[in-house]
Amino acid sequence: MPFSTRWRLRLVTPLLWLACGLASAQNPPVAADAPGAPASAAQPSAAQAAALSRDARRIHALSRDKLLQIRTLLRTSNTQASIGSGFFVSADGLIVTNFHVASQLALEPERYRGVYVTIDGQEGDVDLLAFDVQHDVAVLRAGQRTAPAPVLEFRPAAEPLAQGERIYSLGNPLDIGFAVTEGTYNGLVRRSFYPRIFFGGTLNPGMSGGPAVDDAGRVLGVNVAKRLDGEQVSFLIPAEFAQALVQRAASAQPITQPAHKEVARQLLVHQQLLTERFLQTPFQEQRHGNYLVPVPDDALARCWGSGRDPDYSALHLERSACQTNSHVVAGDFSTGTVRLGYEAYSAPSYGAARFAHMYSRSFANERIPNRGSRQKTAAECAERFVDQGGLPLRAVVCMSAYRKLPGLYDMTVLAATLNQPTQGVLGRLDVRGIGFDNGLKLAERFLQSFRWEAAP
């Protein structure tokens, strides 16, 4: 019974094949005046619609010559491998986009090259100058330009955004043309490990790396991702991180060799920050009968739970899961997250032998990557029986090394309580992109936090 999470996030830069068939008949649009349509879908008045349209047209007119599509092409066949968006930020051709848009240029420059395309179809090569994995931004330089590039200005830090302020997001969704979408500023995302702007508007694949601007056309953020389980729940990288990277990139030389070491260095900084946050913040305790198990502080992770499972009439089964919002892009995959999950069993009518059989099978069903992949080695595991303050535990710790990112591992810790004949809790900790020593620190902290509280 492997644990799972409840929501999914999508970066808004598709591979080319993803851009071709995302419309789905499973979720047809609902007309605002159709039965059952939400009240918030009511049409604005003609005057309101005209005002909003004029604003969008004005923003598009102000920004159109500064917007770019960023294409990654296979060098051998000159075909598109991925697409995203970007925008000019300096007259000498510096371009801001997402790291996940340009990651192939960083990790496989011998195989891929980058191209920018303006809104009127002009093309040119780009060089990757710098990237920030933690905040998912990158800076490119446009080649083959003879005239100064038109520039989007950044909004000054001294002018903070106000709740509900209008935001305009620009980009090239689904490779079908440049577009502007309107939405609102809803503050920063709660529990996000790095600052993210909650944009109450629509982002679509292909818009990653495009600018989000205010009513004056000044950049306040960079498009990055959207929630797949919600409507108009999208995310922007605050402009300050793009500005800092632009300053670093201004004097940088193009990256022409695979940058795995630099990606690994930045990911090691990320995992160090994540480990320190977890070690410095006390776990909360979650109760399952007489068992108390560790869960992250509410400021670190979102947690969900479910009660009795109707598929097991004689078995009381509770599940819970927690996950940090700390993922970072490491190329064609994400890493840098922490997940915890529990399954609590109680079956007094089973008898000890039957319960032990079921409990052992549940433990064995937990998936561990026992085969290697292009990205990681097969997991190596160690099993021990430990006594945590009088509570015996069966514990398994597994590590899988990243092949091209030295010093980084995925770690899984499984724990099963063993003190009661017809009760028990299975716990699982998954940490993606962790240093070896820090992984062991988190594993020890996890196992030491299980408790049994005897009935008075």
XYZ file of C-alpha atoms in Angstrom:
456
model
C 0.000 0.000 0.000
C 2.396 2.672 -1.135
C 1.855 6.214 0.022
C 0.838 8.919 -2.422
C 0.415 12.693 -2.503
C -2.712 14.646 -3.289
C -1.756 17.355 -5.714
C 0.363 17.784 -8.775
C 2.311 20.701 -10.129
C 3.265 21.273 -13.749
C 6.039 23.475 -15.012
C 4.712 25.444 -17.929
C 7.333 24.535 -20.525
C 6.391 21.491 -22.582
C 8.547 19.160 -24.539
C 7.473 19.544 -28.135
C 5.300 16.426 -28.113
C 3.441 17.732 -25.074
C 2.491 20.856 -26.964
C 0.497 18.938 -29.543
C -2.430 17.351 -27.723
C -3.193 18.829 -24.346
C -6.873 19.595 -24.962
C -9.026 16.977 -23.273
C -12.645 16.020 -23.627
C -12.627 14.963 -19.991
C -12.820 18.588 -18.819
C -14.954 20.526 -21.315
C -15.366 24.255 -20.723
C -18.479 25.293 -18.796
C -20.409 28.261 -20.098
C -20.925 30.951 -17.464
C -24.673 30.873 -17.868
C -24.937 27.062 -17.975
C -26.743 25.243 -15.115
C -24.316 24.555 -12.308
C -21.775 27.147 -13.387
C -20.061 28.802 -10.398
C -21.262 32.250 -9.392
C -17.763 33.643 -9.861
C -18.017 32.816 -13.574
C -20.597 35.572 -14.177
C -19.790 37.690 -17.194
C -18.428 41.203 -16.517
C -20.385 44.169 -17.748
C -19.674 45.475 -21.239
C -17.895 48.515 -19.779
C -15.742 46.339 -17.502
C -14.861 43.961 -20.325
C -13.898 46.850 -22.581
C -11.660 48.359 -19.899
C -9.918 45.052 -19.253
C -9.464 44.443 -22.962
C -7.989 47.915 -23.452
C -5.547 47.247 -20.609
C -4.487 43.931 -22.104
C -4.052 45.478 -25.548
C -1.982 48.286 -24.060
C 0.276 45.848 -22.183
C 0.676 43.724 -25.291
C 1.586 46.782 -27.345
C 4.135 47.902 -24.737
C 5.737 44.457 -24.478
C 5.404 42.751 -27.851
C 8.856 43.636 -29.233
C 10.554 42.548 -25.976
C 8.961 39.079 -25.877
C 10.675 35.965 -27.185
C 10.084 32.318 -27.717
C 13.017 30.185 -26.597
C 13.522 26.981 -28.562
C 15.882 24.117 -27.826
C 16.931 22.309 -30.995
C 18.697 19.021 -31.572
C 21.980 19.880 -33.270
C 21.937 16.848 -35.568
C 18.445 17.196 -37.018
C 17.716 20.864 -36.190
C 14.307 19.823 -34.811
C 12.667 21.298 -31.716
C 13.104 19.407 -28.455
C 11.414 21.908 -26.137
C 9.941 25.388 -26.136
C 9.498 28.177 -23.635
C 9.365 31.944 -23.401
C 11.725 34.742 -22.435
C 12.212 38.512 -22.571
C 14.963 41.060 -23.190
C 16.357 42.840 -20.116
C 19.375 44.696 -21.563
C 20.203 46.541 -24.742
C 23.142 44.198 -25.425
C 20.761 41.240 -25.678
C 20.506 39.627 -22.243
C 17.404 37.419 -21.976
C 15.678 36.108 -18.850
C 13.934 32.738 -18.893
C 13.529 29.708 -16.604
C 16.334 27.255 -15.888
C 14.025 24.412 -16.827
C 13.611 26.048 -20.258
C 17.391 26.165 -20.762
C 18.456 23.087 -18.789
C 19.336 21.058 -21.894
C 21.703 23.825 -22.945
C 23.369 23.589 -19.536
C 23.615 19.805 -19.270
C 23.958 18.664 -22.886
C 25.364 21.559 -24.929
C 27.037 19.125 -27.304
C 23.606 17.777 -28.259
C 21.353 20.854 -28.073
C 21.524 24.479 -29.159
C 19.228 27.365 -28.305
C 17.362 29.801 -30.533
C 15.242 32.870 -29.794
C 12.311 33.903 -31.974
C 10.766 37.370 -31.796
C 7.060 38.085 -32.080
C 7.522 39.059 -35.757
C 9.433 35.867 -36.583
C 13.069 37.000 -36.458
C 15.434 34.296 -35.183
C 18.896 34.132 -33.671
C 21.120 31.845 -31.642
C 21.417 32.193 -27.873
C 24.228 31.409 -25.448
C 23.569 30.329 -21.871
C 25.467 32.604 -19.472
C 24.209 31.749 -15.980
C 21.506 29.841 -14.157
C 19.980 29.601 -10.701
C 18.638 26.112 -10.060
C 17.125 26.973 -6.688
C 14.899 29.713 -8.078
C 14.535 28.294 -11.619
C 15.861 31.229 -13.597
C 18.464 31.483 -16.353
C 20.060 34.257 -18.389
C 20.881 33.916 -22.084
C 22.563 36.265 -24.526
C 21.093 36.802 -27.990
C 23.487 36.525 -30.896
C 23.323 37.918 -34.420
C 21.897 41.287 -33.378
C 23.164 44.571 -34.836
C 20.686 46.943 -33.180
C 20.153 47.448 -29.432
C 17.527 45.115 -28.016
C 14.255 46.612 -26.733
C 14.102 46.123 -22.977
C 11.479 45.383 -20.344
C 12.225 47.253 -17.127
C 11.927 45.674 -13.691
C 9.522 47.100 -11.139
C 11.502 48.773 -8.327
C 11.747 46.797 -5.093
C 10.595 49.929 -3.263
C 7.131 49.472 -4.794
C 5.737 46.285 -3.233
C 2.731 44.607 -4.792
C -0.686 45.087 -3.216
C -3.165 42.281 -2.648
C -5.480 42.053 -5.641
C -3.255 44.149 -7.902
C -3.698 43.389 -11.596
C -0.972 41.262 -13.215
C -0.450 40.541 -16.905
C 1.415 37.365 -17.848
C 2.966 37.100 -21.313
C 4.352 34.195 -23.288
C 3.850 31.793 -26.153
C 1.425 29.078 -24.973
C 1.498 25.726 -26.752
C 3.592 27.183 -29.599
C 0.485 28.761 -31.160
C 1.363 32.442 -30.782
C 2.184 35.125 -28.246
C -0.520 35.882 -25.713
C -1.299 37.993 -22.666
C -3.393 36.670 -19.775
C -4.816 38.806 -16.983
C -4.933 37.873 -13.325
C -4.325 39.148 -9.822
C -1.622 39.198 -7.197
C -2.665 37.026 -4.252
C 0.419 37.300 -2.073
C 3.184 34.738 -1.678
C 2.516 31.016 -1.644
C 2.226 29.574 1.856
C 4.760 26.895 2.786
C 6.800 27.435 -0.357
C 10.456 26.790 0.458
C 11.498 29.633 -1.832
C 9.330 32.715 -2.413
C 6.710 32.211 -5.118
C 3.991 34.643 -6.179
C 0.454 33.234 -6.199
C -0.889 34.430 -9.555
C -4.656 34.245 -9.879
C -4.546 33.752 -13.613
C -3.890 31.168 -16.290
C -0.493 29.869 -17.390
C -0.174 27.257 -20.107
C 2.700 25.088 -21.348
C 5.087 27.189 -23.402
C 4.718 30.269 -21.182
C 7.527 29.280 -18.797
C 10.143 32.003 -18.638
C 7.843 34.721 -19.922
C 7.415 37.944 -17.957
C 4.592 38.902 -15.626
C 4.186 42.673 -15.586
C 2.233 45.309 -13.721
C -0.138 47.907 -15.133
C 2.839 50.041 -16.203
C 4.467 47.150 -18.091
C 7.257 46.629 -15.526
C 8.421 43.092 -14.761
C 7.408 41.829 -11.331
C 7.848 38.105 -11.867
C 8.707 35.252 -14.219
C 6.172 32.582 -15.231
C 7.088 29.168 -13.846
C 4.289 26.683 -13.021
C 0.616 25.950 -12.448
C -1.421 23.517 -10.349
C -3.056 20.727 -12.334
C -5.850 20.222 -9.795
C -7.096 23.808 -9.771
C -8.255 26.622 -12.001
C -6.248 29.837 -12.329
C -3.788 28.730 -9.645
C -0.417 29.641 -11.093
C 2.996 30.655 -9.807
C 5.598 33.289 -10.602
C 9.210 33.688 -9.536
C 9.671 37.109 -7.896
C 11.645 39.442 -10.139
C 14.370 40.029 -7.539
C 15.923 36.634 -8.262
C 16.030 37.303 -11.994
C 17.588 40.710 -11.373
C 20.313 39.212 -9.182
C 21.159 36.637 -11.849
C 21.249 39.283 -14.597
C 23.895 41.162 -12.624
C 25.999 38.003 -12.341
C 25.535 37.104 -15.987
C 26.512 40.517 -17.385
C 30.219 39.658 -17.288
C 29.934 35.867 -17.646
C 31.268 33.761 -20.496
C 28.962 31.380 -22.392
C 28.561 27.889 -20.953
C 29.864 25.506 -23.599
C 30.631 22.385 -21.539
C 28.180 20.201 -19.560
C 27.474 21.995 -16.276
C 26.607 19.016 -14.073
C 29.094 20.060 -11.399
C 27.545 23.520 -11.119
C 24.039 22.071 -10.998
C 25.194 19.662 -8.274
C 26.839 22.501 -6.340
C 23.627 24.510 -6.314
C 21.549 21.457 -5.374
C 23.919 20.731 -2.479
C 23.278 24.266 -1.209
C 19.554 23.573 -1.483
C 19.719 20.296 0.433
C 21.815 21.913 3.148
C 19.195 24.620 3.648
C 16.439 22.000 3.656
C 18.249 19.814 6.195
C 18.898 22.762 8.495
C 15.228 23.767 8.377
C 14.149 20.259 9.358
C 16.729 19.821 12.081
C 16.055 23.240 13.604
C 12.257 22.946 13.555
C 10.807 20.453 16.073
C 8.567 17.753 14.660
C 4.922 17.811 15.634
C 3.359 14.590 16.921
C 0.517 12.829 15.147
C -1.471 10.292 17.165
C -2.638 6.890 15.946
C -4.086 5.126 18.978
C -1.240 4.914 21.459
C 1.383 5.598 18.801
C 2.842 9.069 18.310
C 4.681 9.613 15.031
C 6.586 12.640 13.724
C 5.159 15.070 11.153
C 6.715 18.329 9.938
C 5.693 21.655 11.368
C 2.773 23.185 9.493
C 5.056 25.919 8.165
C 7.239 23.308 6.412
C 4.803 20.931 4.734
C 1.209 20.206 3.810
C -0.308 17.114 5.405
C -3.415 15.061 4.611
C -5.107 12.133 6.305
C -7.825 9.550 5.719
C -9.814 7.473 8.185
C -11.152 3.933 8.143
C -10.692 2.119 4.837
C -14.024 0.565 3.768
C -12.209 -2.261 1.937
C -11.146 -3.782 5.265
C -14.158 -4.538 7.466
C -12.230 -6.096 10.349
C -9.221 -3.828 10.046
C -8.999 -0.210 11.125
C -6.578 1.521 8.758
C -5.610 5.202 8.853
C -3.348 6.895 6.350
C -1.592 10.244 6.403
C 0.959 11.962 4.183
C 3.018 15.157 4.274
C 5.106 16.833 1.584
C 7.291 19.913 1.393
C 6.875 22.427 -1.410
C 10.633 22.516 -1.997
C 11.148 20.862 -5.372
C 13.788 22.202 -7.750
C 14.485 21.291 -11.368
C 17.677 19.317 -12.010
C 17.332 18.967 -15.771
C 14.593 16.707 -17.073
C 13.439 15.792 -13.557
C 12.689 17.484 -10.239
C 14.336 16.821 -6.897
C 14.842 18.462 -3.501
C 11.641 17.354 -1.728
C 10.820 15.648 1.574
C 7.794 13.373 1.984
C 6.557 11.537 5.062
C 3.710 9.058 5.204
C 2.099 6.653 7.650
C -0.285 3.719 7.671
C -1.673 2.836 11.107
C -3.240 -0.627 11.538
C -5.428 -2.023 14.283
C -7.103 -5.453 13.936
C -7.841 -7.013 17.345
C -10.022 -9.737 15.766
C -7.263 -10.950 13.454
C -5.066 -12.747 15.938
C -1.286 -12.274 16.128
C -0.297 -14.628 13.273
C -2.785 -13.278 10.752
C -1.966 -9.682 11.658
C 1.792 -10.326 11.346
C 1.276 -11.831 7.880
C -0.773 -8.845 6.671
C 1.552 -6.318 8.316
C 4.672 -7.894 6.793
C 3.111 -7.911 3.340
C 2.246 -4.231 3.640
C 5.849 -3.485 4.585
C 7.151 -5.533 1.636
C 4.800 -3.763 -0.789
C 6.565 -0.437 -0.345
C 8.323 0.333 -3.616
C 12.081 0.787 -3.577
C 13.975 1.480 -6.846
C 15.952 -1.779 -7.023
C 16.960 -1.151 -10.624
C 19.133 1.693 -11.842
C 18.091 4.296 -14.407
C 19.763 6.807 -16.673
C 19.681 9.305 -13.817
C 20.346 7.197 -10.716
C 21.932 3.983 -9.526
C 19.948 1.121 -8.042
C 19.173 1.623 -4.366
C 21.433 0.026 -1.776
C 19.627 -0.794 1.461
C 20.515 -1.673 5.029
C 18.041 -3.190 7.508
C 18.229 -3.090 11.305
C 16.032 -3.627 14.315
C 16.291 -0.666 16.677
C 14.830 0.165 20.064
C 13.522 3.710 20.333
C 12.860 4.417 24.003
C 11.326 0.986 24.564
C 9.524 0.959 21.203
C 11.083 -1.685 18.919
C 11.237 -0.767 15.225
C 12.138 -2.590 12.052
C 14.008 -0.012 9.966
C 15.297 -0.038 6.383
C 17.410 2.793 4.938
C 18.008 2.900 1.164
C 20.236 5.235 -0.853
C 20.391 5.746 -4.611
C 23.176 7.930 -6.072
C 22.730 10.462 -8.871
C 24.983 9.396 -11.728
C 25.954 12.866 -13.014
C 25.360 14.995 -9.921
C 28.141 14.036 -7.507
C 27.352 14.061 -3.808
C 23.567 13.765 -4.205
C 21.316 10.836 -3.345
C 17.692 9.846 -3.074
C 16.952 8.290 0.309
C 14.047 6.190 1.544
C 13.544 5.188 5.173
C 10.930 2.556 6.084
C 9.965 1.933 9.700
C 7.526 -0.524 11.272
C 6.596 -0.654 14.950
C 6.832 -4.141 16.524
C 5.534 -3.825 20.068
C 1.905 -4.972 19.715
C 0.509 -8.259 18.310
C -2.451 -6.713 16.444
C -1.486 -3.040 16.119
C 1.254 -1.226 14.280
C 2.330 1.810 12.303
C 4.301 1.764 9.063
C 6.216 4.974 8.390
C 8.027 6.116 5.274
C 10.404 9.036 4.727
C 11.492 9.952 1.181
C 14.095 12.632 0.599
C 15.091 13.533 -2.952
C 18.454 15.101 -3.699
C 20.136 14.873 -0.303
C 23.784 14.692 0.724
C 24.824 11.377 2.257
C 25.620 12.691 5.737
C 22.559 14.914 5.844
C 20.429 11.994 4.730
C 21.618 9.951 7.691
C 20.893 12.880 10.033
C 17.325 13.110 8.773
C 16.886 9.330 8.979
C 18.069 9.302 12.588
C 15.805 12.222 13.496
C 12.853 10.440 11.877
C 13.390 7.114 13.659
C 14.081 8.721 17.029
C 10.761 10.555 16.916
C 8.481 7.460 17.098
C 6.848 6.973 20.511
C 4.477 4.556 22.234
C 2.324 6.047 24.949
C 1.008 3.297 27.193
C -2.582 3.590 28.381
C -2.848 4.937 31.962
